[in-house]
């Protein structure tokens, strides 16, 4: 375990004493009870405890951790569950963007895991989502790009972004939003942020191009 990861984990163990570290060969996980008391966007305050396994990949922070329920399954009515039963914390680019605001394991828990569990707790209590969540899976990914570019022409967005993920974009390229403007005079910042993670963008969009 490198010193940066050790520091990250020490911060978590101090902030969430219900978690303990588990090391098996090259696999590092945080296991135990994650307790929180949170209020999101001035909605009601929720205090809850969840047993979780936070699996930290060897390529962290290039690859983000996965979080699993420990000893139970999430209610199947709650849509944001991946096929391997891990928590679907956000669409990949949104997850990365939120992580990058505080690129530590503690930031990962505070900015992604706790909001997810807050949403889940709220759903169990009230039968609805607190934040107007996107659809799960591919539909949620497409919703994300439509919202990002303010356009319903999702085919144009996906094709343009996929091309940019392979070749980059030049000054004359048209914006993926379909406005007819050049990228530099339209959604320049959004495209730039996406291309900061070009490999992730290409992999994510390839399922729509090749599907």
mmCIF file with all atom_site columns, C-alpha atoms in Angstrom:
data_model
loop_
_atom_site.group_PDB
_atom_site.id
_atom_site.type_symbol
_atom_site.label_atom_id
_atom_site.label_alt_id
_atom_site.label_comp_id
_atom_site.label_asym_id
_atom_site.label_entity_id
_atom_site.label_seq_id
_atom_site.pdbx_PDB_ins_code
_atom_site.Cartn_x
_atom_site.Cartn_y
_atom_site.Cartn_z
_atom_site.occupancy
_atom_site.B_iso_or_equiv
_atom_site.pdbx_formal_charge
_atom_site.auth_seq_id
_atom_site.auth_comp_id
_atom_site.auth_asym_id
_atom_site.auth_atom_id
_atom_site.pdbx_PDB_model_num
ATOM 1   C CA . UNK A 1 1   ? 0.000   0.000   0.000   1.00 0.00 ? 1   UNK A CA 1
ATOM 2   C CA . UNK A 1 2   ? 1.501   3.335   -1.027  1.00 0.00 ? 2   UNK A CA 1
ATOM 3   C CA . UNK A 1 3   ? 1.730   6.254   1.390   1.00 0.00 ? 3   UNK A CA 1
ATOM 4   C CA . UNK A 1 4   ? -0.987  8.278   -0.377  1.00 0.00 ? 4   UNK A CA 1
ATOM 5   C CA . UNK A 1 5   ? -3.500  5.433   -0.129  1.00 0.00 ? 5   UNK A CA 1
ATOM 6   C CA . UNK A 1 6   ? -2.533  4.808   3.499   1.00 0.00 ? 6   UNK A CA 1
ATOM 7   C CA . UNK A 1 7   ? -3.180  8.468   4.307   1.00 0.00 ? 7   UNK A CA 1
ATOM 8   C CA . UNK A 1 8   ? -6.532  8.276   2.517   1.00 0.00 ? 8   UNK A CA 1
ATOM 9   C CA . UNK A 1 9   ? -7.544  5.208   4.492   1.00 0.00 ? 9   UNK A CA 1
ATOM 10  C CA . UNK A 1 10  ? -6.405  6.695   7.812   1.00 0.00 ? 10  UNK A CA 1
ATOM 11  C CA . UNK A 1 11  ? -8.655  9.715   7.170   1.00 0.00 ? 11  UNK A CA 1
ATOM 12  C CA . UNK A 1 12  ? -11.621 7.404   6.559   1.00 0.00 ? 12  UNK A CA 1
ATOM 13  C CA . UNK A 1 13  ? -11.009 5.303   9.661   1.00 0.00 ? 13  UNK A CA 1
ATOM 14  C CA . UNK A 1 14  ? -10.923 8.489   11.729  1.00 0.00 ? 14  UNK A CA 1
ATOM 15  C CA . UNK A 1 15  ? -14.118 9.852   10.165  1.00 0.00 ? 15  UNK A CA 1
ATOM 16  C CA . UNK A 1 16  ? -16.011 6.547   9.940   1.00 0.00 ? 16  UNK A CA 1
ATOM 17  C CA . UNK A 1 17  ? -14.840 4.410   12.905  1.00 0.00 ? 17  UNK A CA 1
ATOM 18  C CA . UNK A 1 18  ? -17.332 1.665   12.023  1.00 0.00 ? 18  UNK A CA 1
ATOM 19  C CA . UNK A 1 19  ? -15.180 0.745   9.021   1.00 0.00 ? 19  UNK A CA 1
ATOM 20  C CA . UNK A 1 20  ? -12.051 -1.403  9.169   1.00 0.00 ? 20  UNK A CA 1
ATOM 21  C CA . UNK A 1 21  ? -9.425  -2.177  6.565   1.00 0.00 ? 21  UNK A CA 1
ATOM 22  C CA . UNK A 1 22  ? -9.136  -5.637  5.028   1.00 0.00 ? 22  UNK A CA 1
ATOM 23  C CA . UNK A 1 23  ? -6.055  -6.622  3.008   1.00 0.00 ? 23  UNK A CA 1
ATOM 24  C CA . UNK A 1 24  ? -5.823  -9.901  1.121   1.00 0.00 ? 24  UNK A CA 1
ATOM 25  C CA . UNK A 1 25  ? -2.838  -10.141 -1.234  1.00 0.00 ? 25  UNK A CA 1
ATOM 26  C CA . UNK A 1 26  ? -3.441  -7.251  -3.676  1.00 0.00 ? 26  UNK A CA 1
ATOM 27  C CA . UNK A 1 27  ? -7.066  -6.669  -2.652  1.00 0.00 ? 27  UNK A CA 1
ATOM 28  C CA . UNK A 1 28  ? -7.777  -3.807  -0.269  1.00 0.00 ? 28  UNK A CA 1
ATOM 29  C CA . UNK A 1 29  ? -11.270 -3.170  1.082   1.00 0.00 ? 29  UNK A CA 1
ATOM 30  C CA . UNK A 1 30  ? -12.974 -1.136  3.753   1.00 0.00 ? 30  UNK A CA 1
ATOM 31  C CA . UNK A 1 31  ? -15.560 -3.263  5.516   1.00 0.00 ? 31  UNK A CA 1
ATOM 32  C CA . UNK A 1 32  ? -18.059 -2.534  8.250   1.00 0.00 ? 32  UNK A CA 1
ATOM 33  C CA . UNK A 1 33  ? -20.795 -0.107  9.228   1.00 0.00 ? 33  UNK A CA 1
ATOM 34  C CA . UNK A 1 34  ? -20.993 3.254   7.527   1.00 0.00 ? 34  UNK A CA 1
ATOM 35  C CA . UNK A 1 35  ? -22.979 5.636   9.748   1.00 0.00 ? 35  UNK A CA 1
ATOM 36  C CA . UNK A 1 36  ? -24.110 9.063   8.614   1.00 0.00 ? 36  UNK A CA 1
ATOM 37  C CA . UNK A 1 37  ? -26.362 11.936  9.575   1.00 0.00 ? 37  UNK A CA 1
ATOM 38  C CA . UNK A 1 38  ? -27.088 14.059  6.540   1.00 0.00 ? 38  UNK A CA 1
ATOM 39  C CA . UNK A 1 39  ? -29.441 16.581  4.997   1.00 0.00 ? 39  UNK A CA 1
ATOM 40  C CA . UNK A 1 40  ? -29.238 17.023  1.231   1.00 0.00 ? 40  UNK A CA 1
ATOM 41  C CA . UNK A 1 41  ? -30.416 20.173  -0.546  1.00 0.00 ? 41  UNK A CA 1
ATOM 42  C CA . UNK A 1 42  ? -32.379 21.261  2.548   1.00 0.00 ? 42  UNK A CA 1
ATOM 43  C CA . UNK A 1 43  ? -34.522 18.120  2.434   1.00 0.00 ? 43  UNK A CA 1
ATOM 44  C CA . UNK A 1 44  ? -35.131 16.230  5.674   1.00 0.00 ? 44  UNK A CA 1
ATOM 45  C CA . UNK A 1 45  ? -32.249 15.073  7.845   1.00 0.00 ? 45  UNK A CA 1
ATOM 46  C CA . UNK A 1 46  ? -31.660 11.329  7.783   1.00 0.00 ? 46  UNK A CA 1
ATOM 47  C CA . UNK A 1 47  ? -29.481 9.323   10.148  1.00 0.00 ? 47  UNK A CA 1
ATOM 48  C CA . UNK A 1 48  ? -28.754 5.743   9.107   1.00 0.00 ? 48  UNK A CA 1
ATOM 49  C CA . UNK A 1 49  ? -26.278 2.880   9.329   1.00 0.00 ? 49  UNK A CA 1
ATOM 50  C CA . UNK A 1 50  ? -25.401 0.534   6.474   1.00 0.00 ? 50  UNK A CA 1
ATOM 51  C CA . UNK A 1 51  ? -23.026 -2.406  6.380   1.00 0.00 ? 51  UNK A CA 1
ATOM 52  C CA . UNK A 1 52  ? -20.878 -2.026  3.284   1.00 0.00 ? 52  UNK A CA 1
ATOM 53  C CA . UNK A 1 53  ? -17.818 -3.304  1.480   1.00 0.00 ? 53  UNK A CA 1
ATOM 54  C CA . UNK A 1 54  ? -15.795 -0.620  -0.291  1.00 0.00 ? 54  UNK A CA 1
ATOM 55  C CA . UNK A 1 55  ? -13.488 -2.397  -2.719  1.00 0.00 ? 55  UNK A CA 1
ATOM 56  C CA . UNK A 1 56  ? -10.465 -0.295  -3.675  1.00 0.00 ? 56  UNK A CA 1
ATOM 57  C CA . UNK A 1 57  ? -9.019  -1.263  -7.082  1.00 0.00 ? 57  UNK A CA 1
ATOM 58  C CA . UNK A 1 58  ? -5.279  -1.570  -7.640  1.00 0.00 ? 58  UNK A CA 1
ATOM 59  C CA . UNK A 1 59  ? -5.525  1.233   -10.232 1.00 0.00 ? 59  UNK A CA 1
ATOM 60  C CA . UNK A 1 60  ? -7.078  3.699   -7.758  1.00 0.00 ? 60  UNK A CA 1
ATOM 61  C CA . UNK A 1 61  ? -7.454  6.663   -8.237  1.00 0.00 ? 61  UNK A CA 1
ATOM 62  C CA . UNK A 1 62  ? -7.501  6.128   -12.015 1.00 0.00 ? 62  UNK A CA 1
ATOM 63  C CA . UNK A 1 63  ? -10.221 3.568   -11.351 1.00 0.00 ? 63  UNK A CA 1
ATOM 64  C CA . UNK A 1 64  ? -12.716 4.375   -8.614  1.00 0.00 ? 64  UNK A CA 1
ATOM 65  C CA . UNK A 1 65  ? -13.826 2.013   -5.829  1.00 0.00 ? 65  UNK A CA 1
ATOM 66  C CA . UNK A 1 66  ? -16.926 -0.142  -5.962  1.00 0.00 ? 66  UNK A CA 1
ATOM 67  C CA . UNK A 1 67  ? -19.332 -0.272  -3.040  1.00 0.00 ? 67  UNK A CA 1
ATOM 68  C CA . UNK A 1 68  ? -21.393 -3.337  -2.154  1.00 0.00 ? 68  UNK A CA 1
ATOM 69  C CA . UNK A 1 69  ? -24.010 -4.030  0.517   1.00 0.00 ? 69  UNK A CA 1
ATOM 70  C CA . UNK A 1 70  ? -22.614 -6.419  3.124   1.00 0.00 ? 70  UNK A CA 1
ATOM 71  C CA . UNK A 1 71  ? -24.880 -9.284  4.136   1.00 0.00 ? 71  UNK A CA 1
ATOM 72  C CA . UNK A 1 72  ? -28.047 -7.996  2.438   1.00 0.00 ? 72  UNK A CA 1
ATOM 73  C CA . UNK A 1 73  ? -29.413 -6.795  -0.888  1.00 0.00 ? 73  UNK A CA 1
ATOM 74  C CA . UNK A 1 74  ? -30.845 -3.389  -1.656  1.00 0.00 ? 74  UNK A CA 1
ATOM 75  C CA . UNK A 1 75  ? -34.588 -3.225  -2.194  1.00 0.00 ? 75  UNK A CA 1
ATOM 76  C CA . UNK A 1 76  ? -35.176 -4.237  -5.837  1.00 0.00 ? 76  UNK A CA 1
ATOM 77  C CA . UNK A 1 77  ? -37.646 -1.347  -6.266  1.00 0.00 ? 77  UNK A CA 1
ATOM 78  C CA . UNK A 1 78  ? -34.657 0.999   -5.994  1.00 0.00 ? 78  UNK A CA 1
ATOM 79  C CA . UNK A 1 79  ? -33.332 1.142   -9.538  1.00 0.00 ? 79  UNK A CA 1
ATOM 80  C CA . UNK A 1 80  ? -29.767 2.285   -8.977  1.00 0.00 ? 80  UNK A CA 1
ATOM 81  C CA . UNK A 1 81  ? -28.142 -1.112  -8.521  1.00 0.00 ? 81  UNK A CA 1
ATOM 82  C CA . UNK A 1 82  ? -25.536 -2.533  -10.888 1.00 0.00 ? 82  UNK A CA 1
ATOM 83  C CA . UNK A 1 83  ? -25.743 -6.124  -12.210 1.00 0.00 ? 83  UNK A CA 1
ATOM 84  C CA . UNK A 1 84  ? -22.994 -7.184  -9.762  1.00 0.00 ? 84  UNK A CA 1
ATOM 85  C CA . UNK A 1 85  ? -25.101 -5.748  -6.870  1.00 0.00 ? 85  UNK A CA 1
ATOM 86  C CA . UNK A 1 86  ? -22.735 -2.810  -6.369  1.00 0.00 ? 86  UNK A CA 1
ATOM 87  C CA . UNK A 1 87  ? -24.166 0.666   -5.807  1.00 0.00 ? 87  UNK A CA 1
ATOM 88  C CA . UNK A 1 88  ? -24.751 2.683   -8.992  1.00 0.00 ? 88  UNK A CA 1
ATOM 89  C CA . UNK A 1 89  ? -23.448 5.928   -7.507  1.00 0.00 ? 89  UNK A CA 1
ATOM 90  C CA . UNK A 1 90  ? -23.738 8.042   -10.677 1.00 0.00 ? 90  UNK A CA 1
ATOM 91  C CA . UNK A 1 91  ? -23.152 7.816   -14.409 1.00 0.00 ? 91  UNK A CA 1
ATOM 92  C CA . UNK A 1 92  ? -19.390 7.309   -14.990 1.00 0.00 ? 92  UNK A CA 1
ATOM 93  C CA . UNK A 1 93  ? -18.516 10.870  -15.983 1.00 0.00 ? 93  UNK A CA 1
ATOM 94  C CA . UNK A 1 94  ? -20.578 12.421  -13.219 1.00 0.00 ? 94  UNK A CA 1
ATOM 95  C CA . UNK A 1 95  ? -18.981 10.020  -10.738 1.00 0.00 ? 95  UNK A CA 1
ATOM 96  C CA . UNK A 1 96  ? -15.515 11.035  -11.894 1.00 0.00 ? 96  UNK A CA 1
ATOM 97  C CA . UNK A 1 97  ? -16.390 14.743  -11.825 1.00 0.00 ? 97  UNK A CA 1
ATOM 98  C CA . UNK A 1 98  ? -17.735 14.512  -8.276  1.00 0.00 ? 98  UNK A CA 1
ATOM 99  C CA . UNK A 1 99  ? -14.692 12.544  -7.183  1.00 0.00 ? 99  UNK A CA 1
ATOM 100 C CA . UNK A 1 100 ? -12.332 15.112  -8.705  1.00 0.00 ? 100 UNK A CA 1
ATOM 101 C CA . UNK A 1 101 ? -13.834 17.885  -6.546  1.00 0.00 ? 101 UNK A CA 1
ATOM 102 C CA . UNK A 1 102 ? -12.151 16.149  -3.586  1.00 0.00 ? 102 UNK A CA 1
ATOM 103 C CA . UNK A 1 103 ? -10.007 13.325  -4.993  1.00 0.00 ? 103 UNK A CA 1
ATOM 104 C CA . UNK A 1 104 ? -9.600  11.262  -1.840  1.00 0.00 ? 104 UNK A CA 1
ATOM 105 C CA . UNK A 1 105 ? -11.320 8.182   -0.465  1.00 0.00 ? 105 UNK A CA 1
ATOM 106 C CA . UNK A 1 106 ? -12.951 10.354  2.179   1.00 0.00 ? 106 UNK A CA 1
ATOM 107 C CA . UNK A 1 107 ? -14.234 12.648  -0.559  1.00 0.00 ? 107 UNK A CA 1
ATOM 108 C CA . UNK A 1 108 ? -15.492 9.586   -2.447  1.00 0.00 ? 108 UNK A CA 1
ATOM 109 C CA . UNK A 1 109 ? -17.550 8.506   0.560   1.00 0.00 ? 109 UNK A CA 1
ATOM 110 C CA . UNK A 1 110 ? -18.805 11.984  1.446   1.00 0.00 ? 110 UNK A CA 1
ATOM 111 C CA . UNK A 1 111 ? -19.662 13.104  -2.096  1.00 0.00 ? 111 UNK A CA 1
ATOM 112 C CA . UNK A 1 112 ? -20.852 9.839   -3.632  1.00 0.00 ? 112 UNK A CA 1
ATOM 113 C CA . UNK A 1 113 ? -21.565 7.054   -1.155  1.00 0.00 ? 113 UNK A CA 1
ATOM 114 C CA . UNK A 1 114 ? -23.365 9.057   1.539   1.00 0.00 ? 114 UNK A CA 1
ATOM 115 C CA . UNK A 1 115 ? -25.640 10.856  -0.992  1.00 0.00 ? 115 UNK A CA 1
ATOM 116 C CA . UNK A 1 116 ? -26.445 7.455   -2.525  1.00 0.00 ? 116 UNK A CA 1
ATOM 117 C CA . UNK A 1 117 ? -27.367 5.953   0.845   1.00 0.00 ? 117 UNK A CA 1
ATOM 118 C CA . UNK A 1 118 ? -29.293 9.099   1.763   1.00 0.00 ? 118 UNK A CA 1
ATOM 119 C CA . UNK A 1 119 ? -31.297 8.723   -1.458  1.00 0.00 ? 119 UNK A CA 1
ATOM 120 C CA . UNK A 1 120 ? -31.865 5.039   -0.731  1.00 0.00 ? 120 UNK A CA 1
ATOM 121 C CA . UNK A 1 121 ? -33.020 5.759   2.839   1.00 0.00 ? 121 UNK A CA 1
ATOM 122 C CA . UNK A 1 122 ? -35.339 8.499   1.617   1.00 0.00 ? 122 UNK A CA 1
ATOM 123 C CA . UNK A 1 123 ? -36.764 6.162   -1.015  1.00 0.00 ? 123 UNK A CA 1
ATOM 124 C CA . UNK A 1 124 ? -37.485 3.448   1.551   1.00 0.00 ? 124 UNK A CA 1
ATOM 125 C CA . UNK A 1 125 ? -39.216 5.942   3.799   1.00 0.00 ? 125 UNK A CA 1
ATOM 126 C CA . UNK A 1 126 ? -41.171 7.967   1.244   1.00 0.00 ? 126 UNK A CA 1
ATOM 127 C CA . UNK A 1 127 ? -41.489 5.738   -1.824  1.00 0.00 ? 127 UNK A CA 1
ATOM 128 C CA . UNK A 1 128 ? -39.893 8.308   -4.114  1.00 0.00 ? 128 UNK A CA 1
ATOM 129 C CA . UNK A 1 129 ? -36.465 9.700   -4.948  1.00 0.00 ? 129 UNK A CA 1
ATOM 130 C CA . UNK A 1 130 ? -35.392 12.927  -3.236  1.00 0.00 ? 130 UNK A CA 1
ATOM 131 C CA . UNK A 1 131 ? -33.457 14.519  -6.113  1.00 0.00 ? 131 UNK A CA 1
ATOM 132 C CA . UNK A 1 132 ? -35.430 13.623  -9.235  1.00 0.00 ? 132 UNK A CA 1
ATOM 133 C CA . UNK A 1 133 ? -32.816 11.004  -10.183 1.00 0.00 ? 133 UNK A CA 1
ATOM 134 C CA . UNK A 1 134 ? -32.077 10.035  -13.738 1.00 0.00 ? 134 UNK A CA 1
ATOM 135 C CA . UNK A 1 135 ? -33.034 6.662   -15.108 1.00 0.00 ? 135 UNK A CA 1
ATOM 136 C CA . UNK A 1 136 ? -30.688 3.777   -14.353 1.00 0.00 ? 136 UNK A CA 1
ATOM 137 C CA . UNK A 1 137 ? -28.228 2.246   -16.817 1.00 0.00 ? 137 UNK A CA 1
ATOM 138 C CA . UNK A 1 138 ? -27.861 3.339   -20.437 1.00 0.00 ? 138 UNK A CA 1
ATOM 139 C CA . UNK A 1 139 ? -30.945 5.561   -20.300 1.00 0.00 ? 139 UNK A CA 1
ATOM 140 C CA . UNK A 1 140 ? -29.404 7.502   -17.421 1.00 0.00 ? 140 UNK A CA 1
ATOM 141 C CA . UNK A 1 141 ? -26.143 7.908   -19.325 1.00 0.00 ? 141 UNK A CA 1
ATOM 142 C CA . UNK A 1 142 ? -27.983 9.324   -22.341 1.00 0.00 ? 142 UNK A CA 1
ATOM 143 C CA . UNK A 1 143 ? -29.981 11.647  -20.078 1.00 0.00 ? 143 UNK A CA 1
ATOM 144 C CA . UNK A 1 144 ? -26.703 12.941  -18.654 1.00 0.00 ? 144 UNK A CA 1
ATOM 145 C CA . UNK A 1 145 ? -25.334 13.928  -22.060 1.00 0.00 ? 145 UNK A CA 1
ATOM 146 C CA . UNK A 1 146 ? -28.622 15.487  -23.125 1.00 0.00 ? 146 UNK A CA 1
ATOM 147 C CA . UNK A 1 147 ? -28.664 17.614  -19.976 1.00 0.00 ? 147 UNK A CA 1
ATOM 148 C CA . UNK A 1 148 ? -24.989 18.517  -20.366 1.00 0.00 ? 148 UNK A CA 1
ATOM 149 C CA . UNK A 1 149 ? -25.490 19.846  -23.902 1.00 0.00 ? 149 UNK A CA 1
ATOM 150 C CA . UNK A 1 150 ? -29.087 21.065  -23.575 1.00 0.00 ? 150 UNK A CA 1
ATOM 151 C CA . UNK A 1 151 ? -30.194 19.041  -26.584 1.00 0.00 ? 151 UNK A CA 1
ATOM 152 C CA . UNK A 1 152 ? -32.581 16.174  -27.321 1.00 0.00 ? 152 UNK A CA 1
ATOM 153 C CA . UNK A 1 153 ? -30.568 15.062  -30.364 1.00 0.00 ? 153 UNK A CA 1
ATOM 154 C CA . UNK A 1 154 ? -28.772 12.332  -28.473 1.00 0.00 ? 154 UNK A CA 1
ATOM 155 C CA . UNK A 1 155 ? -27.570 10.600  -31.658 1.00 0.00 ? 155 UNK A CA 1
ATOM 156 C CA . UNK A 1 156 ? -25.733 13.751  -32.777 1.00 0.00 ? 156 UNK A CA 1
ATOM 157 C CA . UNK A 1 157 ? -24.212 14.181  -29.328 1.00 0.00 ? 157 UNK A CA 1
ATOM 158 C CA . UNK A 1 158 ? -22.980 10.586  -29.091 1.00 0.00 ? 158 UNK A CA 1
ATOM 159 C CA . UNK A 1 159 ? -21.540 10.462  -32.623 1.00 0.00 ? 159 UNK A CA 1
ATOM 160 C CA . UNK A 1 160 ? -19.713 13.786  -32.224 1.00 0.00 ? 160 UNK A CA 1
ATOM 161 C CA . UNK A 1 161 ? -18.306 12.965  -28.805 1.00 0.00 ? 161 UNK A CA 1
ATOM 162 C CA . UNK A 1 162 ? -17.188 9.518   -29.898 1.00 0.00 ? 162 UNK A CA 1
ATOM 163 C CA . UNK A 1 163 ? -15.302 11.061  -32.829 1.00 0.00 ? 163 UNK A CA 1
ATOM 164 C CA . UNK A 1 164 ? -13.710 13.607  -30.486 1.00 0.00 ? 164 UNK A CA 1
ATOM 165 C CA . UNK A 1 165 ? -12.719 10.816  -28.075 1.00 0.00 ? 165 UNK A CA 1
ATOM 166 C CA . UNK A 1 166 ? -10.694 9.211   -30.875 1.00 0.00 ? 166 UNK A CA 1
ATOM 167 C CA . UNK A 1 167 ? -9.358  12.192  -32.848 1.00 0.00 ? 167 UNK A CA 1
ATOM 168 C CA . UNK A 1 168 ? -9.782  15.143  -30.504 1.00 0.00 ? 168 UNK A CA 1
ATOM 169 C CA . UNK A 1 169 ? -11.420 18.245  -31.961 1.00 0.00 ? 169 UNK A CA 1
ATOM 170 C CA . UNK A 1 170 ? -10.142 21.072  -34.116 1.00 0.00 ? 170 UNK A CA 1
ATOM 171 C CA . UNK A 1 171 ? -11.105 24.736  -34.161 1.00 0.00 ? 171 UNK A CA 1
ATOM 172 C CA . UNK A 1 172 ? -13.586 24.296  -37.014 1.00 0.00 ? 172 UNK A CA 1
ATOM 173 C CA . UNK A 1 173 ? -15.486 21.368  -35.434 1.00 0.00 ? 173 UNK A CA 1
ATOM 174 C CA . UNK A 1 174 ? -19.206 21.858  -34.830 1.00 0.00 ? 174 UNK A CA 1
ATOM 175 C CA . UNK A 1 175 ? -20.579 21.566  -31.309 1.00 0.00 ? 175 UNK A CA 1
ATOM 176 C CA . UNK A 1 176 ? -22.208 18.228  -30.395 1.00 0.00 ? 176 UNK A CA 1
ATOM 177 C CA . UNK A 1 177 ? -25.346 20.063  -29.236 1.00 0.00 ? 177 UNK A CA 1
ATOM 178 C CA . UNK A 1 178 ? -26.417 20.673  -32.850 1.00 0.00 ? 178 UNK A CA 1
ATOM 179 C CA . UNK A 1 179 ? -26.594 24.458  -32.523 1.00 0.00 ? 179 UNK A CA 1
ATOM 180 C CA . UNK A 1 180 ? -24.599 24.937  -35.715 1.00 0.00 ? 180 UNK A CA 1
ATOM 181 C CA . UNK A 1 181 ? -21.921 26.835  -33.780 1.00 0.00 ? 181 UNK A CA 1
ATOM 182 C CA . UNK A 1 182 ? -18.312 25.786  -33.491 1.00 0.00 ? 182 UNK A CA 1
ATOM 183 C CA . UNK A 1 183 ? -17.305 24.061  -30.263 1.00 0.00 ? 183 UNK A CA 1
ATOM 184 C CA . UNK A 1 184 ? -15.093 27.010  -29.309 1.00 0.00 ? 184 UNK A CA 1
ATOM 185 C CA . UNK A 1 185 ? -18.134 29.321  -29.348 1.00 0.00 ? 185 UNK A CA 1
ATOM 186 C CA . UNK A 1 186 ? -20.562 26.939  -27.721 1.00 0.00 ? 186 UNK A CA 1
ATOM 187 C CA . UNK A 1 187 ? -20.040 24.059  -25.255 1.00 0.00 ? 187 UNK A CA 1
ATOM 188 C CA . UNK A 1 188 ? -16.248 24.368  -25.192 1.00 0.00 ? 188 UNK A CA 1
ATOM 189 C CA . UNK A 1 189 ? -15.900 23.829  -21.434 1.00 0.00 ? 189 UNK A CA 1
ATOM 190 C CA . UNK A 1 190 ? -18.134 20.737  -21.391 1.00 0.00 ? 190 UNK A CA 1
ATOM 191 C CA . UNK A 1 191 ? -16.226 19.136  -24.269 1.00 0.00 ? 191 UNK A CA 1
ATOM 192 C CA . UNK A 1 192 ? -12.887 19.993  -22.677 1.00 0.00 ? 192 UNK A CA 1
ATOM 193 C CA . UNK A 1 193 ? -13.876 18.373  -19.370 1.00 0.00 ? 193 UNK A CA 1
ATOM 194 C CA . UNK A 1 194 ? -15.079 15.225  -21.133 1.00 0.00 ? 194 UNK A CA 1
ATOM 195 C CA . UNK A 1 195 ? -11.862 14.919  -23.141 1.00 0.00 ? 195 UNK A CA 1
ATOM 196 C CA . UNK A 1 196 ? -9.803  15.163  -19.966 1.00 0.00 ? 196 UNK A CA 1
ATOM 197 C CA . UNK A 1 197 ? -10.900 11.540  -19.529 1.00 0.00 ? 197 UNK A CA 1
ATOM 198 C CA . UNK A 1 198 ? -10.788 10.552  -23.182 1.00 0.00 ? 198 UNK A CA 1
ATOM 199 C CA . UNK A 1 199 ? -10.382 6.828   -22.565 1.00 0.00 ? 199 UNK A CA 1
ATOM 200 C CA . UNK A 1 200 ? -13.369 6.734   -20.222 1.00 0.00 ? 200 UNK A CA 1
ATOM 201 C CA . UNK A 1 201 ? -15.427 8.702   -22.748 1.00 0.00 ? 201 UNK A CA 1
ATOM 202 C CA . UNK A 1 202 ? -14.504 6.365   -25.605 1.00 0.00 ? 202 UNK A CA 1
ATOM 203 C CA . UNK A 1 203 ? -15.286 3.235   -23.618 1.00 0.00 ? 203 UNK A CA 1
ATOM 204 C CA . UNK A 1 204 ? -18.584 4.617   -22.336 1.00 0.00 ? 204 UNK A CA 1
ATOM 205 C CA . UNK A 1 205 ? -19.806 5.752   -25.766 1.00 0.00 ? 205 UNK A CA 1
ATOM 206 C CA . UNK A 1 206 ? -18.609 2.666   -27.644 1.00 0.00 ? 206 UNK A CA 1
ATOM 207 C CA . UNK A 1 207 ? -21.531 0.641   -26.241 1.00 0.00 ? 207 UNK A CA 1
ATOM 208 C CA . UNK A 1 208 ? -23.939 2.981   -28.069 1.00 0.00 ? 208 UNK A CA 1
ATOM 209 C CA . UNK A 1 209 ? -21.866 3.103   -31.261 1.00 0.00 ? 209 UNK A CA 1
ATOM 210 C CA . UNK A 1 210 ? -21.302 -0.657  -31.430 1.00 0.00 ? 210 UNK A CA 1
ATOM 211 C CA . UNK A 1 211 ? -24.511 -1.767  -29.731 1.00 0.00 ? 211 UNK A CA 1
#
